[in-house]
GROMACS .gro file of C-alpha atoms in nm:
model
  171
    1MET     CA    1  -1.931   5.831  -2.001
    2LYS     CA    2  -1.590   5.681  -2.073
    3MET     CA    3  -1.593   5.528  -1.728
    4ARG     CA    4  -1.926   5.353  -1.792
    5ILE     CA    5  -1.799   5.207  -2.117
    6GLY     CA    6  -1.485   5.086  -1.939
    7ILE     CA    7  -1.689   4.919  -1.665
    8ILE     CA    8  -1.918   4.755  -1.922
    9LEU     CA    9  -1.616   4.626  -2.118
   10VAL     CA   10  -1.455   4.484  -1.802
   11CYS     CA   11  -1.783   4.313  -1.703
   12CYS     CA   12  -1.820   4.166  -2.055
   13ALA     CA   13  -1.461   4.041  -2.044
   14LEU     CA   14  -1.518   3.875  -1.705
   15PHE     CA   15  -1.841   3.718  -1.830
   16GLY     CA   16  -1.657   3.591  -2.139
   17LEU     CA   17  -1.386   3.434  -1.920
   18LEU     CA   18  -1.656   3.274  -1.707
   19LEU     CA   19  -1.815   3.122  -2.018
   20ALA     CA   20  -1.477   3.001  -2.142
   21ALA     CA   21  -1.410   2.832  -1.809
   22GLY     CA   22  -1.726   2.624  -1.847
   23CYS     CA   23  -1.881   2.740  -1.523
   24THR     CA   24  -2.226   2.811  -1.670
   25SER     CA   25  -2.375   2.462  -1.669
   26PRO     CA   26  -2.678   2.438  -1.440
   27THR     CA   27  -2.643   2.225  -1.134
   28SER     CA   28  -2.855   1.911  -1.116
   29GLY     CA   29  -2.934   1.951  -0.750
   30PRO     CA   30  -2.735   1.957  -0.432
   31ALA     CA   31  -2.382   1.830  -0.470
   32THR     CA   32  -2.312   1.493  -0.311
   33THR     CA   33  -1.967   1.447  -0.167
   34VAL     CA   34  -1.833   1.095  -0.130
   35ALA     CA   35  -1.521   1.066   0.081
   36THR     CA   36  -1.279   0.802  -0.041
   37THR     CA   37  -0.932   0.735   0.084
   38VAL     CA   38  -0.701   0.555  -0.156
   39PRO     CA   39  -0.329   0.540  -0.087
   40PRO     CA   40  -0.155   0.662  -0.403
   41THR     CA   41   0.085   0.371  -0.429
   42THR     CA   42  -0.122   0.067  -0.344
   43GLN     CA   43  -0.301  -0.182  -0.556
   44THR     CA   44  -0.591  -0.411  -0.487
   45THR     CA   45  -0.557  -0.680  -0.223
   46VAL     CA   46  -0.589  -1.034  -0.357
   47MET     CA   47  -0.712  -1.305  -0.123
   48THR     CA   48  -0.662  -1.670  -0.208
   49THR     CA   49  -0.808  -1.952  -0.004
   50VAL     CA   50  -0.578  -2.247   0.045
   51PRO     CA   51  -0.783  -2.568   0.064
   52THR     CA   52  -0.737  -2.733   0.402
   53THR     CA   53  -0.935  -2.990   0.595
   54ALA     CA   54  -0.910  -2.796   0.920
   55PRO     CA   55  -0.787  -2.446   1.003
   56THR     CA   56  -0.412  -2.481   1.032
   57THR     CA   57  -0.116  -2.264   0.953
   58VAL     CA   58  -0.028  -2.251   0.588
   59PRO     CA   59   0.292  -2.435   0.498
   60THR     CA   60   0.571  -2.203   0.391
   61ALA     CA   61   0.587  -2.370   0.048
   62VAL     CA   62   0.236  -2.245  -0.032
   63ILE     CA   63   0.331  -1.878  -0.012
   64GLU     CA   64   0.666  -1.892  -0.186
   65ILE     CA   65   0.711  -1.634  -0.461
   66PRO     CA   66   0.934  -1.779  -0.731
   67ASP     CA   67   1.263  -1.624  -0.832
   68TYR     CA   68   1.358  -1.418  -0.529
   69LEU     CA   69   1.699  -1.407  -0.368
   70THR     CA   70   1.750  -1.474   0.000
   71THR     CA   71   2.104  -1.339  -0.013
   72PRO     CA   72   2.166  -0.995   0.139
   73MET     CA   73   2.097  -0.698  -0.086
   74PRO     CA   74   2.395  -0.502  -0.220
   75THR     CA   75   2.485  -0.215   0.013
   76GLY     CA   76   2.384   0.054  -0.236
   77GLN     CA   77   2.043  -0.106  -0.296
   78LYS     CA   78   1.929  -0.183   0.060
   79VAL     CA   79   1.576  -0.081   0.158
   80GLU     CA   80   1.401  -0.128   0.489
   81VAL     CA   81   1.048  -0.197   0.605
   82GLN     CA   82   0.892  -0.193   0.949
   83VAL     CA   83   0.629  -0.456   1.027
   84THR     CA   84   0.408  -0.410   1.332
   85ARG     CA   85   0.116  -0.603   1.472
   86ASN     CA   86  -0.184  -0.430   1.631
   87THR     CA   87  -0.208  -0.608   1.966
   88VAL     CA   88  -0.395  -0.339   2.158
   89SER     CA   89  -0.732  -0.367   1.985
   90THR     CA   90  -0.943  -0.667   1.893
   91GLU     CA   91  -0.873  -0.616   1.522
   92PRO     CA   92  -0.551  -0.800   1.438
   93TYR     CA   93  -0.412  -0.567   1.172
   94ILE     CA   94  -0.059  -0.611   1.040
   95THR     CA   95   0.100  -0.285   0.925
   96VAL     CA   96   0.391  -0.282   0.680
   97SER     CA   97   0.562   0.060   0.652
   98PHE     CA   98   0.833   0.149   0.401
   99ARG     CA   99   1.126   0.317   0.578
  100GLY     CA  100   1.350   0.401   0.282
  101GLY     CA  101   1.714   0.317   0.241
  102ALA     CA  102   2.001   0.364  -0.002
  103GLY     CA  103   1.817   0.172  -0.275
  104ILE     CA  104   1.499   0.382  -0.274
  105ASN     CA  105   1.566   0.499  -0.632
  106PHE     CA  106   1.615   0.139  -0.752
  107LEU     CA  107   1.300  -0.001  -0.588
  108GLN     CA  108   1.006  -0.071  -0.820
  109TRP     CA  109   0.765  -0.231  -0.573
  110LEU     CA  110   0.727  -0.428  -0.253
  111ASP     CA  111   0.517  -0.745  -0.245
  112ILE     CA  112   0.366  -0.815   0.096
  113ILE     CA  113   0.250  -1.174   0.152
  114VAL     CA  114   0.060  -1.265   0.469
  115ALA     CA  115  -0.012  -1.633   0.529
  116ARG     CA  116  -0.290  -1.619   0.785
  117SER     CA  117  -0.344  -1.892   1.040
  118ASP     CA  118  -0.699  -1.948   0.908
  119GLY     CA  119  -0.559  -2.087   0.581
  120THR     CA  120  -0.585  -1.779   0.357
  121VAL     CA  121  -0.300  -1.597   0.189
  122VAL     CA  122  -0.325  -1.221   0.138
  123VAL     CA  123  -0.098  -1.057  -0.121
  124ASP     CA  124  -0.066  -0.679  -0.151
  125ARG     CA  125   0.177  -0.445  -0.326
  126LEU     CA  126   0.329  -0.103  -0.268
  127THR     CA  127   0.430   0.035  -0.607
  128ARG     CA  128   0.711   0.294  -0.612
  129PRO     CA  129   0.678   0.348  -0.237
  130GLN     CA  130   0.789   0.666  -0.069
  131VAL     CA  131   0.914   0.685   0.289
  132ASN     CA  132   0.630   0.623   0.538
  133ASP     CA  133   0.395   0.466   0.280
  134LYS     CA  134   0.215   0.181   0.451
  135ILE     CA  135  -0.031  -0.102   0.403
  136ASP     CA  136  -0.267  -0.243   0.666
  137ILE     CA  137  -0.364  -0.608   0.619
  138LEU     CA  138  -0.617  -0.782   0.841
  139GLY     CA  139  -0.453  -1.080   1.005
  140THR     CA  140  -0.596  -1.337   1.244
  141ARG     CA  141  -0.581  -1.375   1.620
  142GLY     CA  142  -0.332  -1.659   1.576
  143VAL     CA  143   0.022  -1.663   1.437
  144ASP     CA  144   0.052  -1.518   1.086
  145ASN     CA  145   0.358  -1.536   0.860
  146VAL     CA  146   0.461  -1.211   0.690
  147LYS     CA  147   0.701  -1.191   0.397
  148VAL     CA  148   0.813  -0.879   0.211
  149VAL     CA  149   0.985  -0.913  -0.128
  150ALA     CA  150   1.152  -0.612  -0.294
  151GLN     CA  151   1.154  -0.587  -0.675
  152MET     CA  152   1.452  -0.382  -0.793
  153SER     CA  153   1.493  -0.201  -1.125
  154ASP     CA  154   1.760  -0.450  -1.239
  155GLY     CA  155   1.496  -0.727  -1.228
  156LYS     CA  156   1.624  -0.894  -0.911
  157ARG     CA  157   1.385  -0.974  -0.626
  158TYR     CA  158   1.507  -0.992  -0.268
  159LEU     CA  159   1.332  -1.136   0.036
  160ILE     CA  160   1.382  -0.857   0.289
  161TYR     CA  161   1.144  -0.970   0.566
  162ASP     CA  162   1.016  -1.314   0.671
  163GLN     CA  163   0.875  -1.363   1.017
  164ASP     CA  164   0.591  -1.528   1.209
  165LEU     CA  165   0.392  -1.274   1.410
  166ALA     CA  166   0.163  -1.372   1.697
  167PHE     CA  167  -0.141  -1.155   1.768
  168ARG     CA  168  -0.078  -1.154   2.141
  169THR     CA  169   0.176  -1.323   2.357
  170TYR     CA  170   0.119  -1.383   2.724
  171SER     CA  171   0.400  -1.444   2.970
   0.00000   0.00000   0.00000
C-alpha cells in the first residue's frame, strides 16, 4: 500500500514538472524545420551601384573609406587576413578569412570592400571575428579590387589588405 502511494506521488510530481516546463501545449500539426545558416559574426552585405557609362573597373577613389591609416599597425596590435579567389569553379567567389594575430583582443571589426569590375561595390563586415571566421563575396570574372580595413578598440582604422585579384590568369 505504501509503495502504491509512493508511486502515485512520484508520478504526480513528474506530471507537475511537465506542466511547469510548458510541454503540454497541443501541436498545430507536423513541425516544419527550416534550415538557415548565418555566420555568428557577419552583418548584411550592402551593394552599391556606381554609375558608369560602360562596364569598367571602379576607380580607387570611389571605394575609399575615410579616416584609415595606411601606416603599419603597431606590433602588439597586428592582425592578419587571408584572401583567396575561387578560380576552379565558374562562380567567382572571393573568400576573406580572419587568421588572428597579436591584436585579436583589440580588434572590433573588419570591413571588407570589393570593387567589382562590373561597376558595383560590395561592402561587408566581420564583427568581433574569431580565428577562421570568413566571408564569401561574389566577385566577377574580371579583375576585382579587395580592401580590408581593421577597426581597433582605440578608434584607429588600418588598411591591412589592398590588392587587385583576377578571376583567372592564363600563361
